[in-house]
Short mmCIF file of C-alpha atoms in Angstrom, two decimals:
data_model
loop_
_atom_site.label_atom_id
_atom_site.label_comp_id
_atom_site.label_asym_id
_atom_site.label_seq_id
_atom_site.Cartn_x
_atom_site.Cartn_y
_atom_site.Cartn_z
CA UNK A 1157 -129.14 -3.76 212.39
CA UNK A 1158 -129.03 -1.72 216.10
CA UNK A 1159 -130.15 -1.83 219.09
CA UNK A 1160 -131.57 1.30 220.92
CA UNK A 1161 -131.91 1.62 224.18
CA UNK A 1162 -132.85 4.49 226.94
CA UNK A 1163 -129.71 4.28 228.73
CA UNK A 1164 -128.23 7.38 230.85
CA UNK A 1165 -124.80 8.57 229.59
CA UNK A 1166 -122.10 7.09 232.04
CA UNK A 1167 -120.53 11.43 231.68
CA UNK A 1168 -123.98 12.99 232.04
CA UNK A 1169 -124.46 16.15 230.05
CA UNK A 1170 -126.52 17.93 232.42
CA UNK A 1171 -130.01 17.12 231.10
CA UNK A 1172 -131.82 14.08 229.99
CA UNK A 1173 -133.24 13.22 226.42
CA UNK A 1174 -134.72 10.63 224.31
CA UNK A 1175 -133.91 9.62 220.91
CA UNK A 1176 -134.76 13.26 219.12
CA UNK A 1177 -133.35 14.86 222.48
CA UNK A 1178 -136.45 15.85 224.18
CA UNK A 1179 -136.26 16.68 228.01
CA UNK A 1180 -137.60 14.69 230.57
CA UNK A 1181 -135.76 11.24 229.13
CA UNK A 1182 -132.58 9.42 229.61
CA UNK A 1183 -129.78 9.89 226.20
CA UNK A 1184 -130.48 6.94 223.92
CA UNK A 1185 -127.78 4.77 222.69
CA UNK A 1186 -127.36 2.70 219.73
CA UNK A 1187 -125.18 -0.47 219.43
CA UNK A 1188 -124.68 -3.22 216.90
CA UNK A 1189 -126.33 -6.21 218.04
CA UNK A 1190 -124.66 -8.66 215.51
CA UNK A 1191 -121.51 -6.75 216.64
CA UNK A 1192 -121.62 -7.83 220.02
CA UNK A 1193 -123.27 -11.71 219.13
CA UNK A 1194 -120.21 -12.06 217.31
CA UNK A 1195 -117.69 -10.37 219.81
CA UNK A 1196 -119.41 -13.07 222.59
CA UNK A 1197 -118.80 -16.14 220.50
CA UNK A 1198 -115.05 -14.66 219.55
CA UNK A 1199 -114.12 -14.36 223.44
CA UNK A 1200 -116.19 -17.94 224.11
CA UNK A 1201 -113.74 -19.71 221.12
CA UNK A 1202 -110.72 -18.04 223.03
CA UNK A 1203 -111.51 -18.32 226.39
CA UNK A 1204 -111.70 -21.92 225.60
CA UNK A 1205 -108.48 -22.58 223.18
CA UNK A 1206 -106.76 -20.44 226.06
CA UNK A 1207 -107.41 -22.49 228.95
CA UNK A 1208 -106.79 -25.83 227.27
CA UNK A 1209 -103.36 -24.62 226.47
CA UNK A 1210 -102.64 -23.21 229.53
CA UNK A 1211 -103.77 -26.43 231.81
CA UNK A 1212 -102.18 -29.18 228.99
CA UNK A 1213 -99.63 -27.01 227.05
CA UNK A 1214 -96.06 -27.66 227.68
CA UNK A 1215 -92.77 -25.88 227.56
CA UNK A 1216 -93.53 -22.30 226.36
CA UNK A 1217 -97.00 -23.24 225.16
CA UNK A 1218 -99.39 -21.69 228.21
CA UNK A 1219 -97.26 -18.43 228.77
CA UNK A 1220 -97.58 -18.40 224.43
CA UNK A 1221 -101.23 -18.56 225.04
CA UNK A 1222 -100.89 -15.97 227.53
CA UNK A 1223 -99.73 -13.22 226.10
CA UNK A 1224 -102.26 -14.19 222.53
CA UNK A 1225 -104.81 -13.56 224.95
CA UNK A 1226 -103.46 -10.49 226.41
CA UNK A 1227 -102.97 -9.48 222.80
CA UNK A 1228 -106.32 -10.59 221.66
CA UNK A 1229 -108.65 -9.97 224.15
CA UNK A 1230 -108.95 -6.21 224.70
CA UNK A 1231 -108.50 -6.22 220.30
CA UNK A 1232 -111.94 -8.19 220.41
CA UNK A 1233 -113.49 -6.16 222.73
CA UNK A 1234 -112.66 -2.91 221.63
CA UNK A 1235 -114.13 -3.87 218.24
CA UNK A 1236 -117.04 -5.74 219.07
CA UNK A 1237 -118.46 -5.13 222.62
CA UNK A 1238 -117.21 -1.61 222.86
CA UNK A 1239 -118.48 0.78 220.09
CA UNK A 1240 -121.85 2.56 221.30
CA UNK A 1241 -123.36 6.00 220.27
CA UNK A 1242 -124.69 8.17 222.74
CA UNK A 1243 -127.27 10.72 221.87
CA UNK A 1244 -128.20 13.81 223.69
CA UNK A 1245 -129.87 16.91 223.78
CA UNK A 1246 -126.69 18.75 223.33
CA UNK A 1247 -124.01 16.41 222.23
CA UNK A 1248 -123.41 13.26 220.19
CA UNK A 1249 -120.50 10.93 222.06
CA UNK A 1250 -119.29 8.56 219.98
CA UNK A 1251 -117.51 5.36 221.80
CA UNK A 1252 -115.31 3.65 218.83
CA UNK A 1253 -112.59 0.87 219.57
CA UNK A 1254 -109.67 2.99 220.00
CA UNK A 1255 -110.99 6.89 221.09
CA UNK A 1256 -114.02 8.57 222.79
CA UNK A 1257 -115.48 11.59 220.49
CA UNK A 1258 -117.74 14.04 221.89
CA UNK A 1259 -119.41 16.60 219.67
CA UNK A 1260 -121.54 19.30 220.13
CA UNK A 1261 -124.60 19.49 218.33
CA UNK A 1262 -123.24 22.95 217.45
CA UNK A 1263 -119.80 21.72 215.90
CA UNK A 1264 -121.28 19.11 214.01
CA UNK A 1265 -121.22 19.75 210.44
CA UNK A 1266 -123.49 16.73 208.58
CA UNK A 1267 -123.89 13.53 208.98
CA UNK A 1268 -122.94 11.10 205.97
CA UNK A 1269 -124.23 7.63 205.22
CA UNK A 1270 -122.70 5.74 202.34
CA UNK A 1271 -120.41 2.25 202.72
CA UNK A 1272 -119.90 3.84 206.15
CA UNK A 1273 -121.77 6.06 208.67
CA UNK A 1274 -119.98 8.83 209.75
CA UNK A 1275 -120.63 12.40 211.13
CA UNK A 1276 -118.45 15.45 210.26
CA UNK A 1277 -117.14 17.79 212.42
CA UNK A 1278 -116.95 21.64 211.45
CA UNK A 1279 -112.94 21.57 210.79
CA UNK A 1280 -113.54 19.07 208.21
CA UNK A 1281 -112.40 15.72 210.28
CA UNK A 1282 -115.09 12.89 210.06
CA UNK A 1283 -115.27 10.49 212.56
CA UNK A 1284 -116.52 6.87 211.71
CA UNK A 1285 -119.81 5.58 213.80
CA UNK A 1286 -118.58 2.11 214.53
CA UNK A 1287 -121.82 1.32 216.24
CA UNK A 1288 -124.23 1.84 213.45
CA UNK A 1289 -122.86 -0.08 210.76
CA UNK A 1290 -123.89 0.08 206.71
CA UNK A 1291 -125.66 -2.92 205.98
CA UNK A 1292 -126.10 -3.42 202.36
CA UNK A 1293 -128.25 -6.53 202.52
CA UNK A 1294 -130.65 -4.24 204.92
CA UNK A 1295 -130.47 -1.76 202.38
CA UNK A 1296 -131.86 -4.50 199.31
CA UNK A 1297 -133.90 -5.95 201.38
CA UNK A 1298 -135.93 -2.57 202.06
CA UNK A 1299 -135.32 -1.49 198.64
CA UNK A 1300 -137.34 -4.52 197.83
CA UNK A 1301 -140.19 -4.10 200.33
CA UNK A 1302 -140.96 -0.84 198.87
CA UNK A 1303 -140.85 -1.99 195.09
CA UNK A 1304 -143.42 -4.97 195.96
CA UNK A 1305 -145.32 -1.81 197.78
CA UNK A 1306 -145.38 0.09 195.11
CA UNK A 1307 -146.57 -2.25 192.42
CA UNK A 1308 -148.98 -3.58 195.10
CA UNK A 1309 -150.14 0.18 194.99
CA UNK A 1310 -150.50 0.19 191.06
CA UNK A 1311 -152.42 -2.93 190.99
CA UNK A 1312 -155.03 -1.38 194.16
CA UNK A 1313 -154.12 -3.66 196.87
CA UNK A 1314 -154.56 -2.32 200.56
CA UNK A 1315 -151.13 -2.98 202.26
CA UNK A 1316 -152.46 -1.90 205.13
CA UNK A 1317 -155.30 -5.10 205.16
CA UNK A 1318 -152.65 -7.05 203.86
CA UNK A 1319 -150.37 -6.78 207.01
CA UNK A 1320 -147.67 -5.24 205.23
CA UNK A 1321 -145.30 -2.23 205.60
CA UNK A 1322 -146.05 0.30 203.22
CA UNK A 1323 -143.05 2.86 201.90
CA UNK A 1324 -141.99 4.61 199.33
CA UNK A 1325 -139.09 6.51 198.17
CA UNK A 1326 -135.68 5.42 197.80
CA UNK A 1327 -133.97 3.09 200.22
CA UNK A 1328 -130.62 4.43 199.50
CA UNK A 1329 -130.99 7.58 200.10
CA UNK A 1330 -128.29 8.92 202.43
CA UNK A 1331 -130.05 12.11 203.08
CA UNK A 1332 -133.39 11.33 203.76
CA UNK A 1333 -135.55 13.28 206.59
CA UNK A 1334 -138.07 10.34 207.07
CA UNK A 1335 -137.64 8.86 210.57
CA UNK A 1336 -138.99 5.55 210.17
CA UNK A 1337 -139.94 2.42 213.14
CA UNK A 1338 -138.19 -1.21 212.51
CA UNK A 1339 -140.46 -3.73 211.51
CA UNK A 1340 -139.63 -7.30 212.29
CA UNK A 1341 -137.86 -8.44 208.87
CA UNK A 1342 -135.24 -5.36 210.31
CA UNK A 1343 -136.25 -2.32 207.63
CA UNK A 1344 -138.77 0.09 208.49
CA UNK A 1345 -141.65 2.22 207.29
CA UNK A 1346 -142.48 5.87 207.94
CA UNK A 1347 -144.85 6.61 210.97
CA UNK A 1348 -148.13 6.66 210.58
CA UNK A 1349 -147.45 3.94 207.12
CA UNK A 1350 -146.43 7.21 204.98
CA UNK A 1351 -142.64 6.98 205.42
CA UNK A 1352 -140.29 5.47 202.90
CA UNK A 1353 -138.70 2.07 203.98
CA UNK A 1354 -135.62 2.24 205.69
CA UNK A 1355 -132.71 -0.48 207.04
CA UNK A 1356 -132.47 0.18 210.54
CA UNK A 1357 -128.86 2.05 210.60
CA UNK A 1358 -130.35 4.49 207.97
CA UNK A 1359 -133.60 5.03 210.20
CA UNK A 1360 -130.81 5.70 212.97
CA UNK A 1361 -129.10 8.04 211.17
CA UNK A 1362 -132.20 9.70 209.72
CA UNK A 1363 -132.65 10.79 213.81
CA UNK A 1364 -129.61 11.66 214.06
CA UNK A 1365 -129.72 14.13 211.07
CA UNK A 1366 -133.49 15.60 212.81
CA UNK A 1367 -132.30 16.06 216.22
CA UNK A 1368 -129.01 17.76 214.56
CA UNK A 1369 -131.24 19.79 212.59
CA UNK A 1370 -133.16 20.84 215.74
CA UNK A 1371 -130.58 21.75 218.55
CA UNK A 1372 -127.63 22.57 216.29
CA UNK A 1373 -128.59 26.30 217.30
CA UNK A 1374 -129.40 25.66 220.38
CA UNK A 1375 -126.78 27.78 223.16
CA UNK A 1376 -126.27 24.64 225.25
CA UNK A 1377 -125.27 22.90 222.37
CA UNK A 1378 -122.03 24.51 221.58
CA UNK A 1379 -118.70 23.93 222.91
CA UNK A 1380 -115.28 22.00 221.54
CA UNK A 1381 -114.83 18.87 220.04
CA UNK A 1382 -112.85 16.65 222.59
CA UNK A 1383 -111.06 13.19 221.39
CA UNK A 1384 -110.09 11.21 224.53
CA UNK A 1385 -108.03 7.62 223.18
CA UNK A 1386 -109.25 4.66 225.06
CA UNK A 1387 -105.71 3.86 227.22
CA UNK A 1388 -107.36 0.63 229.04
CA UNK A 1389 -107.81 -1.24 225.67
CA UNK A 1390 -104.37 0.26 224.53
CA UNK A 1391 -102.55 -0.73 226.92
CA UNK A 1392 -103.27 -4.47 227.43
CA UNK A 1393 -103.02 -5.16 223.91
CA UNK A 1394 -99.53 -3.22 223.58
CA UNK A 1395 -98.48 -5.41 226.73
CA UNK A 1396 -99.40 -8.54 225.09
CA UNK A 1397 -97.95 -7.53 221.58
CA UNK A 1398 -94.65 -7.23 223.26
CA UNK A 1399 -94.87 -10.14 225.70
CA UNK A 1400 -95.95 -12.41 222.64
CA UNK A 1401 -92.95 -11.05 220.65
CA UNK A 1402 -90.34 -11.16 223.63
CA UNK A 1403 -91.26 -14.73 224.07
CA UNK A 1404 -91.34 -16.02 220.10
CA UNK A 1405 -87.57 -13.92 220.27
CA UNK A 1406 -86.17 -15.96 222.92
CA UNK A 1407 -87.71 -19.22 221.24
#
């Protein structure tokens, strides 16, 4: 599952959008919520270990725990607290642990769901959307939701009375156009209760796949790929890695 919020691009791209890119709204970005739970209670465990070896470690142990953490830290946050997607009306930025992607509606070629999310630039490279990861168990439990629909449908039950989403069509589908809402269990029906039901990265990507449809054309959407790596998580963790491996030498 995501998050989505109206958040302004920290490199504004000259305009404002919502999720589908309309004007008068801030981009929308998209990060992993169990991503960053996770990446939280990772840096908690360490923060901890770290600071009980540093106060009652002996010897070599606290510089030892030093350098793990100088190691580990940025490794955790670049994977965890760091990926994010930014959408615009003209560009898709994609924030990933190690590099910084932008891509012009223009230069994007598709967008691909399977085990992975990724979008595809025009040369042929794909670039992976850390943020909006493939949940399979999402993916059943939709696929499930819209078989219970469906025979719920055959036997003439009103869903709708009922309180639950209806959907139909095929939860898998990597190419679907149906943009869908989240409903609490985390998959999603259509708008309006005619949509297929969707996991959450897969409604996500469904936008995506709309607004690229929509302002791929558009003249203020061209431009060059650009691939900026992210130096101030690189460069910790390369100083710990060789402070941790200086000091297990000398030992």
């Amino acid at each position: 599952m995501t998050s989505s919020d109206s958040l302004p691009d920290p490199k504004p791209s000259g305009s404002n959008s919502d999720a589908m890119g309309r004007p008068g709204q801030r981009d929308r970005v998209h990060r992993s919520p169990a991503g960053i739970a996770g990446g939280v209670l990772l840096l908690a465990v360490m923060a901890w270990l770290g600071t009980d070896a540093v106060v009652r470690g002996e010897g070599r142990a606290p510089w030892l725990a030093l350098a793990a953490l100088l190691l580990l830290v940025p490794l955790v946050v670049a994977f965890t607290l760091r990926p994010a997607v930014y959408v615009g009306p003209d560009r898709l930025r994609v924030r990933n642990p190690f590099r910084v992607i932008v891509l012009p509606w223009g230069r994007v070629a598709g967008l691909r769901s399977g085990y992975t999310n990724e979008v595809l630039a025009e040369d042929g490279t794909k670039y992976q959307l850390w943020a909006l990861p493939v949940s399979l168990r999402a993916r059943k439990r939709a696929a499930r939701q819209e078989m219970r629909a469906q025979a719920e449908r055959g036997q003439g039950v009103d869903v709708r009375s009922a309180g639950r989403a209806p959907g139909v069509g095929d939860a898998f589908r990597a190419g679907g156009r149906g943009v869908a809402r989240t409903s609490p269990s985390g998959a999603g029906a259509g708008a309006g209760g005619s949509g297929p039901v969707r996991a959450a990265t897969d409604q996500a990507m469904d936008e995506l796949r709309e607004l690229h449809e929509e302002r791929r054309e558009a003249a203020s959407a061209q431009g060059e790929v650009t691939v900026r790596w992210a130096y101030e998580v690189l460069g910790p963790a390369v100083a710990g890695a060789v402070l941790l491996g200086v000091l297990l030498g000398v030992g």
